[in-house]
PDB file of C-alpha atoms and ligand atoms in Angstrom:
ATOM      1  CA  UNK L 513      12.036   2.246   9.231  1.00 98.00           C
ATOM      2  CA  UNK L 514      15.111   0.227   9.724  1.00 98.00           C
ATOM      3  CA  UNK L 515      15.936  -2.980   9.030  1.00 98.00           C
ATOM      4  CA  UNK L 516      18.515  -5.170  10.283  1.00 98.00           C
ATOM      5  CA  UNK L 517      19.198  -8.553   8.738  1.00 98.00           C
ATOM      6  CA  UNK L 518      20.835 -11.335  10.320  1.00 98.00           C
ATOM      7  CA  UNK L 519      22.078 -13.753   7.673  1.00 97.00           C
ATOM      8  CA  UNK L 520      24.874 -16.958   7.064  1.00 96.00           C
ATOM      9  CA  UNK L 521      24.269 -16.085   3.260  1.00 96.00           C
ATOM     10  CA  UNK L 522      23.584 -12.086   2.533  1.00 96.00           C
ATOM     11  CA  UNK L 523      24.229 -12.387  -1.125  1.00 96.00           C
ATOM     12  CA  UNK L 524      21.367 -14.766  -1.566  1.00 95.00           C
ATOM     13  CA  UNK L 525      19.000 -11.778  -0.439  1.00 95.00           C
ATOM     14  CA  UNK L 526      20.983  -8.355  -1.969  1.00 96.00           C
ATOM     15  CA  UNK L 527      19.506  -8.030  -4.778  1.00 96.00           C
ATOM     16  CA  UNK L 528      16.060  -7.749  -4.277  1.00 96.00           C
ATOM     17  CA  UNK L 529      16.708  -4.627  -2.570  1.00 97.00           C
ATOM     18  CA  UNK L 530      19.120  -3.172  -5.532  1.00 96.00           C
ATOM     19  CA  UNK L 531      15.900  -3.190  -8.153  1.00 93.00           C
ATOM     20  CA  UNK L 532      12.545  -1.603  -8.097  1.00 90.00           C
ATOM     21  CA  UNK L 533      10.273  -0.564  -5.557  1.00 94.00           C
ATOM     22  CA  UNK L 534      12.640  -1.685  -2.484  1.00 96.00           C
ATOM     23  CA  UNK L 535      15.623   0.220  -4.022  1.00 96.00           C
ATOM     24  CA  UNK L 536      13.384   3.813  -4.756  1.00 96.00           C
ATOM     25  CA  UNK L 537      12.154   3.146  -0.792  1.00 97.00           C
ATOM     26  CA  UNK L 538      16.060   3.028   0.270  1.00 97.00           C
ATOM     27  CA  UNK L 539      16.678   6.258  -2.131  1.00 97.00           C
ATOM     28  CA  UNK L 540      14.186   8.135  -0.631  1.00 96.00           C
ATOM     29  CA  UNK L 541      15.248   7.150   2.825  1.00 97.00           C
ATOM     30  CA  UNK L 542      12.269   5.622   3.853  1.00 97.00           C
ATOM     31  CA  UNK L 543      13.716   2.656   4.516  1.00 98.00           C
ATOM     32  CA  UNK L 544      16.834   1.319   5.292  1.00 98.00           C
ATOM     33  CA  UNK L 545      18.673  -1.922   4.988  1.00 98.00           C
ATOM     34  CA  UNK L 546      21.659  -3.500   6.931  1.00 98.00           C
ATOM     35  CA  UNK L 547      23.075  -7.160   6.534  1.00 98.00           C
ATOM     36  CA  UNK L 548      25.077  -8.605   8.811  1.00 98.00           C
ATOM     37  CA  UNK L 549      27.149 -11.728   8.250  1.00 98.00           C
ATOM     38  CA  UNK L 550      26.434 -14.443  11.352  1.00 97.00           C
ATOM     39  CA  UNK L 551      30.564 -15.416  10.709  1.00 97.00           C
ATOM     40  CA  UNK L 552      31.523 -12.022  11.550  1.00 98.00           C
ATOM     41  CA  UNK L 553      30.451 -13.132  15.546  1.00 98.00           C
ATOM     42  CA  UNK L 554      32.044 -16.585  15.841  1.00 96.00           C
ATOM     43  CA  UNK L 555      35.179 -16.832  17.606  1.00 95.00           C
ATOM     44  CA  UNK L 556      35.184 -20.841  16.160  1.00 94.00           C
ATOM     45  CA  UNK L 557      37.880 -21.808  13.882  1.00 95.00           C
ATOM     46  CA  UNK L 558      36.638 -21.724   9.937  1.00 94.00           C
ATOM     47  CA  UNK L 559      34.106 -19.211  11.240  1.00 95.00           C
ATOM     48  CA  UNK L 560      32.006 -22.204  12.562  1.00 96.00           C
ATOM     49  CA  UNK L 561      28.139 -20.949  13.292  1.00 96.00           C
ATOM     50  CA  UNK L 562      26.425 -24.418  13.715  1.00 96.00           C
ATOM     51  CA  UNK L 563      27.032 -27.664  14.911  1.00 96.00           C
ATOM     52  CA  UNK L 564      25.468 -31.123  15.431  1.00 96.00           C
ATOM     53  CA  UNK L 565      22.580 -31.392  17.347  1.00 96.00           C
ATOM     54  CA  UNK L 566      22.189 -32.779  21.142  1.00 97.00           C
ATOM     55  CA  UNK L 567      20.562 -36.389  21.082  1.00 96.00           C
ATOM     56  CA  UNK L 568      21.857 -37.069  18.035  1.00 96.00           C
ATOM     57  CA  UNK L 569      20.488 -36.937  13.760  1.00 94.00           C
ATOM     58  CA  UNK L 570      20.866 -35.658  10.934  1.00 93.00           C
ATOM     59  CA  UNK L 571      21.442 -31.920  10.441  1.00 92.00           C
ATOM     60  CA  UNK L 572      23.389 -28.920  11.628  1.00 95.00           C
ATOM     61  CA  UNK L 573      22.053 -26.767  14.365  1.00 97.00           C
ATOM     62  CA  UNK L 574      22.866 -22.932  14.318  1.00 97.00           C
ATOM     63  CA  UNK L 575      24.598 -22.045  17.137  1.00 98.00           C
ATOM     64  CA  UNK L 576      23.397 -19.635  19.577  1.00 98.00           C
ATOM     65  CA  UNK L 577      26.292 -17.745  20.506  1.00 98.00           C
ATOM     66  CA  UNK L 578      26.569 -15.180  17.193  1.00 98.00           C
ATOM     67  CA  UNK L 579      23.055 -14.973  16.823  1.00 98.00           C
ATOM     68  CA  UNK L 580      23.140 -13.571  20.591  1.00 98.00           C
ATOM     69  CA  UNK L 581      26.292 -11.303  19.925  1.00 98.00           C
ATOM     70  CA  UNK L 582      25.050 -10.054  17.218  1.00 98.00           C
ATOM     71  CA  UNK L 583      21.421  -9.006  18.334  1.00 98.00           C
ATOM     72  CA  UNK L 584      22.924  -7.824  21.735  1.00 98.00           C
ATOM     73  CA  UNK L 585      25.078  -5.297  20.148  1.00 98.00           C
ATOM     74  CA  UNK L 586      22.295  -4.181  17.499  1.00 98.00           C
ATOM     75  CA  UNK L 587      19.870  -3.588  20.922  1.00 98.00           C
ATOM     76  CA  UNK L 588      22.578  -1.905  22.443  1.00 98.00           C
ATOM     77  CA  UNK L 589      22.111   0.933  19.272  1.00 98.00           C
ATOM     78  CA  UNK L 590      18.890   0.857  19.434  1.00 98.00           C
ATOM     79  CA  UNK L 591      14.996  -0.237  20.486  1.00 98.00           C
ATOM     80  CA  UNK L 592      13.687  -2.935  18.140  1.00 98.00           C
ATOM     81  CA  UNK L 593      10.048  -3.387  17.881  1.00 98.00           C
ATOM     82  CA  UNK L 594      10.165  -7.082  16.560  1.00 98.00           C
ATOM     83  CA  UNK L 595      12.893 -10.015  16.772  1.00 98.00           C
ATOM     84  CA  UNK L 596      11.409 -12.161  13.920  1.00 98.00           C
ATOM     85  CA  UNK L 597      13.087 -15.540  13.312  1.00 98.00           C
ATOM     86  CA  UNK L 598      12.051 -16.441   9.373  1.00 98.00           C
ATOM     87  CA  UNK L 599      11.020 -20.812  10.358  1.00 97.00           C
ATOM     88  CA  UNK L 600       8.264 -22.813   8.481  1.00 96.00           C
ATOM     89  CA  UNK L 601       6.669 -23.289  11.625  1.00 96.00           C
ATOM     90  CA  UNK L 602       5.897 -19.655  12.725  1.00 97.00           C
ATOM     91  CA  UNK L 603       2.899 -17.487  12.380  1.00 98.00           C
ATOM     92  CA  UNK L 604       1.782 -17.353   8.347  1.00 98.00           C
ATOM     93  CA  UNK L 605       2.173 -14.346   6.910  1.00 98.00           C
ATOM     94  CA  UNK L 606      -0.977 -12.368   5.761  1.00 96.00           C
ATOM     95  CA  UNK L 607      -1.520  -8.722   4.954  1.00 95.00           C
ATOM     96  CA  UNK L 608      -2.568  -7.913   8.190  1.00 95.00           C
ATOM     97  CA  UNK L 609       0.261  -9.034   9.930  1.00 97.00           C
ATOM     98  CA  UNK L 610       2.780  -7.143   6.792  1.00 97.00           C
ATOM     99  CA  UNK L 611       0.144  -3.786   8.317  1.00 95.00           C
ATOM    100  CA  UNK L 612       1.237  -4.112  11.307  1.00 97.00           C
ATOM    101  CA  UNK L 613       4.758  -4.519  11.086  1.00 98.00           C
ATOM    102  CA  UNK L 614       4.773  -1.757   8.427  1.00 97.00           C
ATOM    103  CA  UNK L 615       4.510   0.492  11.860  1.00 96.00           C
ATOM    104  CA  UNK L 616       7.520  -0.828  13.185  1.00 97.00           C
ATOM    105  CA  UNK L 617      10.604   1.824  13.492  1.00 97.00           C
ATOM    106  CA  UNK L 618      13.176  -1.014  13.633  1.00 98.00           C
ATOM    107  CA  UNK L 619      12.891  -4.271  13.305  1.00 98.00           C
ATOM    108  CA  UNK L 620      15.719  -7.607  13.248  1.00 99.00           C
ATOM    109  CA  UNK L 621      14.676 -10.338  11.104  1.00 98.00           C
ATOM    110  CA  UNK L 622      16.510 -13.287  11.633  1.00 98.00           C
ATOM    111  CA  UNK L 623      17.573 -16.062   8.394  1.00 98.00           C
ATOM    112  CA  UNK L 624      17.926 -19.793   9.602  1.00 94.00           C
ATOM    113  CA  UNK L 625      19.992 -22.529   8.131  1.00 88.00           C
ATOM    114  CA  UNK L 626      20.122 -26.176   7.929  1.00 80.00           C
ATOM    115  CA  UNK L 627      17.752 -27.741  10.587  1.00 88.00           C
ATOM    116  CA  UNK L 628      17.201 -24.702  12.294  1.00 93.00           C
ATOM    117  CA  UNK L 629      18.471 -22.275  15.522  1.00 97.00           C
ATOM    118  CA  UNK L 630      18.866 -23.511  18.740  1.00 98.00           C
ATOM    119  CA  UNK L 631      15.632 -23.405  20.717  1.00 98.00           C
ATOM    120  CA  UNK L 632      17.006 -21.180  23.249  1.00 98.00           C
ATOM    121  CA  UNK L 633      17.278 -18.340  20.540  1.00 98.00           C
ATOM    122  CA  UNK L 634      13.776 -18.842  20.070  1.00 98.00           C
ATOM    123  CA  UNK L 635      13.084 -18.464  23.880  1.00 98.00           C
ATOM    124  CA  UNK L 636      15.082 -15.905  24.588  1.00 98.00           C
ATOM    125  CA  UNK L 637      15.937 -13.285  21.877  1.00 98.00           C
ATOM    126  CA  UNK L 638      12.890 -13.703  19.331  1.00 98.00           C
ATOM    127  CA  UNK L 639       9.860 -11.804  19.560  1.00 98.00           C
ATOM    128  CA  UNK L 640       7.966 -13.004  16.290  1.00 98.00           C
ATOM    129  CA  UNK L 641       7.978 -16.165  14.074  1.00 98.00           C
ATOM    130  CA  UNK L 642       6.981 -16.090  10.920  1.00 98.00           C
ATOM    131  CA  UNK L 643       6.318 -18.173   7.783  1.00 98.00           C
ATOM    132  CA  UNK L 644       5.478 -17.567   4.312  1.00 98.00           C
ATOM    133  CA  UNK L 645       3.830 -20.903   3.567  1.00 97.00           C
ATOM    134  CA  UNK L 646       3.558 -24.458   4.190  1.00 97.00           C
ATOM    135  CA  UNK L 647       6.710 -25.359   2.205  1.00 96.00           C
ATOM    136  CA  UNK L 648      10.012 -25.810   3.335  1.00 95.00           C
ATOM    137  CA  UNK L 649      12.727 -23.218   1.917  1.00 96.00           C
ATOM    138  CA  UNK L 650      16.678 -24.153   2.073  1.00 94.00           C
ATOM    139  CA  UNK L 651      17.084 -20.952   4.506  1.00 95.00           C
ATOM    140  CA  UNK L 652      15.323 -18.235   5.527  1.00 97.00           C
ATOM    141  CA  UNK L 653      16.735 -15.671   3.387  1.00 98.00           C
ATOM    142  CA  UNK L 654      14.205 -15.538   0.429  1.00 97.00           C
ATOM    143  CA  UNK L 655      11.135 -15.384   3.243  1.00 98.00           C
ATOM    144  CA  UNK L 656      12.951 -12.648   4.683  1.00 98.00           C
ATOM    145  CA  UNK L 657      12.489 -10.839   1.299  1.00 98.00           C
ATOM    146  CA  UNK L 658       9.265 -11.478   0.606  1.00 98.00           C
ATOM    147  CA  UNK L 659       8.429 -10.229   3.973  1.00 98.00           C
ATOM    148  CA  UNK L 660      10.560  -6.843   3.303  1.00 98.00           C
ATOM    149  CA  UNK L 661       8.610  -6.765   0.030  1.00 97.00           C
ATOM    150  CA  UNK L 662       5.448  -6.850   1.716  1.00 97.00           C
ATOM    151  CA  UNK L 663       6.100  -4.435   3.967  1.00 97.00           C
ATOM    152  CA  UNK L 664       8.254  -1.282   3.005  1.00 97.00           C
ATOM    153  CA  UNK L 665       5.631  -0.906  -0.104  1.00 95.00           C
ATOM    154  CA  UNK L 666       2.924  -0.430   3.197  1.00 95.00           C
ATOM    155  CA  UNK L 667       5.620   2.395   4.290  1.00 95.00           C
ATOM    156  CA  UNK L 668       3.936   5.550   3.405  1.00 93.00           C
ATOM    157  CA  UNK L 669       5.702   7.245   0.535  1.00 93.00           C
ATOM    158  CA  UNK L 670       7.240   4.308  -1.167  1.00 94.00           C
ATOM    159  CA  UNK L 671       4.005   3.748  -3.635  1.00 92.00           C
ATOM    160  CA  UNK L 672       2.950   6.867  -5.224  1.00 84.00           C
ATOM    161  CA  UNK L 673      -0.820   7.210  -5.900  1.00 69.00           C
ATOM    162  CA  UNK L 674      -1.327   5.082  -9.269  1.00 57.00           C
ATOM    163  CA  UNK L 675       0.378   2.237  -7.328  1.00 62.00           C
ATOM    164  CA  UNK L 676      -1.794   2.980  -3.748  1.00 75.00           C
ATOM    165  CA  UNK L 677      -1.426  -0.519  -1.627  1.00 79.00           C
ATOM    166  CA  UNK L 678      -5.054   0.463  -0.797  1.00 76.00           C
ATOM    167  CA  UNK L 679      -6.562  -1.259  -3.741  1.00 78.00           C
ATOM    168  CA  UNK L 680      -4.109  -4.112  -3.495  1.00 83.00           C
ATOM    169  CA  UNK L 681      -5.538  -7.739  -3.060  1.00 82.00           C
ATOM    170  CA  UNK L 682      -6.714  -8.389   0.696  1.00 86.00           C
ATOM    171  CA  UNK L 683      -6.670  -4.771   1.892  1.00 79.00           C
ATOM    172  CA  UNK L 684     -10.028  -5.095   2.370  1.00 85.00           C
ATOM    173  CA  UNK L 685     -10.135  -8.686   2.675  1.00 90.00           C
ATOM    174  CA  UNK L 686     -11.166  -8.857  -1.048  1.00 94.00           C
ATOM    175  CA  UNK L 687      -9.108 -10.284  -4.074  1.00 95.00           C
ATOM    176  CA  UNK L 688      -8.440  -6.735  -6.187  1.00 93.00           C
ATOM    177  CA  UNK L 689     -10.445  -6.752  -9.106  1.00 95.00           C
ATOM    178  CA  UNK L 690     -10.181  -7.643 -13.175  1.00 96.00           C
ATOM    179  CA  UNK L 691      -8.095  -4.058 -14.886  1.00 96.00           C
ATOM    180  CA  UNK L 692      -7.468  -3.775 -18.618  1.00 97.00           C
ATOM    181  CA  UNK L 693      -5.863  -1.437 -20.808  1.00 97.00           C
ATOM    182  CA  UNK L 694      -5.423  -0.686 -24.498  1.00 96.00           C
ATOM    183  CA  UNK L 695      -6.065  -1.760 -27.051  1.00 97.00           C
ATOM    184  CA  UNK L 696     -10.221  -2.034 -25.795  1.00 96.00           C
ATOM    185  CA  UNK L 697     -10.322  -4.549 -28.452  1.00 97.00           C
ATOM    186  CA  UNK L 698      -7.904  -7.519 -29.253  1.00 98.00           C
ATOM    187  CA  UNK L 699      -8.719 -10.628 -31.275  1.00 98.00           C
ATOM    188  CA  UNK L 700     -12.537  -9.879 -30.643  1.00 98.00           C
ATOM    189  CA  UNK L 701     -12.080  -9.535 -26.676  1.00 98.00           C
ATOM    190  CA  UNK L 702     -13.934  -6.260 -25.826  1.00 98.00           C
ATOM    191  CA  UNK L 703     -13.124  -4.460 -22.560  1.00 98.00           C
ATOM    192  CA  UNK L 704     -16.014  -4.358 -20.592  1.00 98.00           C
ATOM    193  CA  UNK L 705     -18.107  -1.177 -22.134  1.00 97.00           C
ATOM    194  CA  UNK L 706     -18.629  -0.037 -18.360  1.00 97.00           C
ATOM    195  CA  UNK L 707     -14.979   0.847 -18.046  1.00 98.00           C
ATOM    196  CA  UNK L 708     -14.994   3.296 -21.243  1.00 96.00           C
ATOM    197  CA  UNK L 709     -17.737   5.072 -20.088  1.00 96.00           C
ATOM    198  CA  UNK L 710     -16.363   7.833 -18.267  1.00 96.00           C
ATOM    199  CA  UNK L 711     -18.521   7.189 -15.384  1.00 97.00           C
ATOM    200  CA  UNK L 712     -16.788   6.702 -12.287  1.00 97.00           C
ATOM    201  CA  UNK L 713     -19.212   6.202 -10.301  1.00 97.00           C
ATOM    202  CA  UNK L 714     -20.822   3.361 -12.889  1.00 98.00           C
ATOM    203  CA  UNK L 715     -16.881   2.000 -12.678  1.00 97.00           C
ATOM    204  CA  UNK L 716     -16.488   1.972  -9.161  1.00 96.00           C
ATOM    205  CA  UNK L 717     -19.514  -0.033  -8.397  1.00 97.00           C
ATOM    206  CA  UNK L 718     -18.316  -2.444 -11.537  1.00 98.00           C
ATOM    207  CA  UNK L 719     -15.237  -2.986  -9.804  1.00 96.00           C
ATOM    208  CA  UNK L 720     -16.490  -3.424  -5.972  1.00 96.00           C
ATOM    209  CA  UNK L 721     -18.779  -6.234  -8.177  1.00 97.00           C
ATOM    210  CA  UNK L 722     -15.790  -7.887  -9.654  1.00 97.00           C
ATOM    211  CA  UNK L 723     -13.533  -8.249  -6.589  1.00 96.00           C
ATOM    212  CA  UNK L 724     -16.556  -9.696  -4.843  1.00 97.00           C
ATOM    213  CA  UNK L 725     -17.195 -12.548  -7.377  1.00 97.00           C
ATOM    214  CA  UNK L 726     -13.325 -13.100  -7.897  1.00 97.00           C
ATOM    215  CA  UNK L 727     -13.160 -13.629  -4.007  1.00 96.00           C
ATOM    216  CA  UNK L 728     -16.801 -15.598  -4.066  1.00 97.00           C
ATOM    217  CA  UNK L 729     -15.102 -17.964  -7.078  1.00 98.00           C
ATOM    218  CA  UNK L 730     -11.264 -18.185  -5.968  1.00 98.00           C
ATOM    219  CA  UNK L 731     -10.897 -17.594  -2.082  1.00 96.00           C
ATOM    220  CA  UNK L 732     -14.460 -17.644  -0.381  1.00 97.00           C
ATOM    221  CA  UNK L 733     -12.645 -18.188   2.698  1.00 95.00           C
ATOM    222  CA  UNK L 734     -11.922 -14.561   3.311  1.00 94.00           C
ATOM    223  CA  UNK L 735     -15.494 -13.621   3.010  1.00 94.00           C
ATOM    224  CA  UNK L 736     -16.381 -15.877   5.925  1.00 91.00           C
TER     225      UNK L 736
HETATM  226  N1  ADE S 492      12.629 -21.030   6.142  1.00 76.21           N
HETATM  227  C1  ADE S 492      12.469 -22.194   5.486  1.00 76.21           C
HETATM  228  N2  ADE S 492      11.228 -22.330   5.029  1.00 76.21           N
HETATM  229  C2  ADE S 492      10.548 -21.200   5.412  1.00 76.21           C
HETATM  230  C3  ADE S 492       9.210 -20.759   5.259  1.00 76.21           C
HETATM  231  N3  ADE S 492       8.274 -21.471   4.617  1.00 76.21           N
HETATM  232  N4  ADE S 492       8.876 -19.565   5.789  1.00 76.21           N
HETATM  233  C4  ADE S 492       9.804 -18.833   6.453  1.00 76.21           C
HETATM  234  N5  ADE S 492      11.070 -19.205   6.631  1.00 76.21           N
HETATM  235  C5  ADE S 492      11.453 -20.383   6.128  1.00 76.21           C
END
């Protein structure tokens, strides 16, 4: 997969992909990563990207001129399965949604700025809008690595077997259950005997229990 990032502000988001699971999916070359800086496509003096917006109040506007030159000569290299624009009012982000973009071969995601880009980006270039909560960020940058995160550890490869993103939380729209490990006693806390036992089929039913009643007590929405 490739991904192309479109960004006022790319060492906010760098190192995130220089540490961990993201960096060993770049290593391997299952993944790759390119920035590119919205002032290298401004003609404007001081590299100008945004500007005040029509009908008047407060905040900037970003501009849609580099965003367009930019993503015109990236589709020019290449087909790009989603144009996502990172905004607090887009689709939320869930697992299934990180699934199916984990299929993608390319994909752009887009970092806004101050109040936001101007509609007509949203009309015309953008494919997919996304948020990662009902909070307001100071840019889109950090989304745009949680949504990375969230999807290059789906890329197959990237996790080896003791780190599978089947069992994760909502793969199977189930909360992952309870795990312990040594010591299988500490400060009278026992591990549950079940898990000692060497039975795996015993264990697997123990666990299928516990994600159920950590989903029943935390999120029963996702059982509906
Ligand atoms: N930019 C600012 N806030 C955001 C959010 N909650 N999700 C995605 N992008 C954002």
């Amino acid at each position: 997969m490739r991904i192309d990032i479109i960004t006022v502000l790319p060492e906010l988001l760098k190192s995130p992909f220089e540490a961990s699971i993201m960096k060993r999916a770049i290593e391997k070359q299952l993944v790759s990563v390119h920035f590119h800086n919205l002032r290298d496509y401004t003609e404007l003096s001081y590299n100008q990207i945004d500007d005040y917006q029509y009908g008047g109040g407060a905040g900037m506007v970003m501009m849609i001129e580099p965003i367009d030159k930019c993503i015109s000569k990236l589709k020019l290299e290449r087909h790009y399965d989603h144009i996502i624009y990172m905004t607090p009012d887009g689709e939320t982000l869930n697992q299934s949604m990180a699934n199916s973009i984990s299929l993608s071969g390319n994909i752009i995601i887009l970092c806004g700025h101050y109040k936001g880009v101007d509609q007509r980006v949203r009309d015309l270039l953008i494919t997919k809008e996304i948020s990662i909560g009902d909070y307001v960020l100071s840019g889109g940058e950090l989304a745009a690595g949680i949504l990375c995160d969230t999807i290059i550890r789906l890329i197959p490869g990237v996790l080896n077997n003791e780190t599978s993103a089947l069992t994760d939380s909502f793969q199977d729209n189930l909360l992952a259950p309870a795990v312990y490990t040594r010591p299988a006693e500490y400060k009278g806390l026992k591990v549950p005997e079940v898990l000692t036992s060497g039975d795996f089929g015993k264990i697997e039913a123990w666990r299928e229990k516990s994600a159920l009643e950590r989903t029943q007590e935390r999120r029963p929405d996702l059982l509906e």
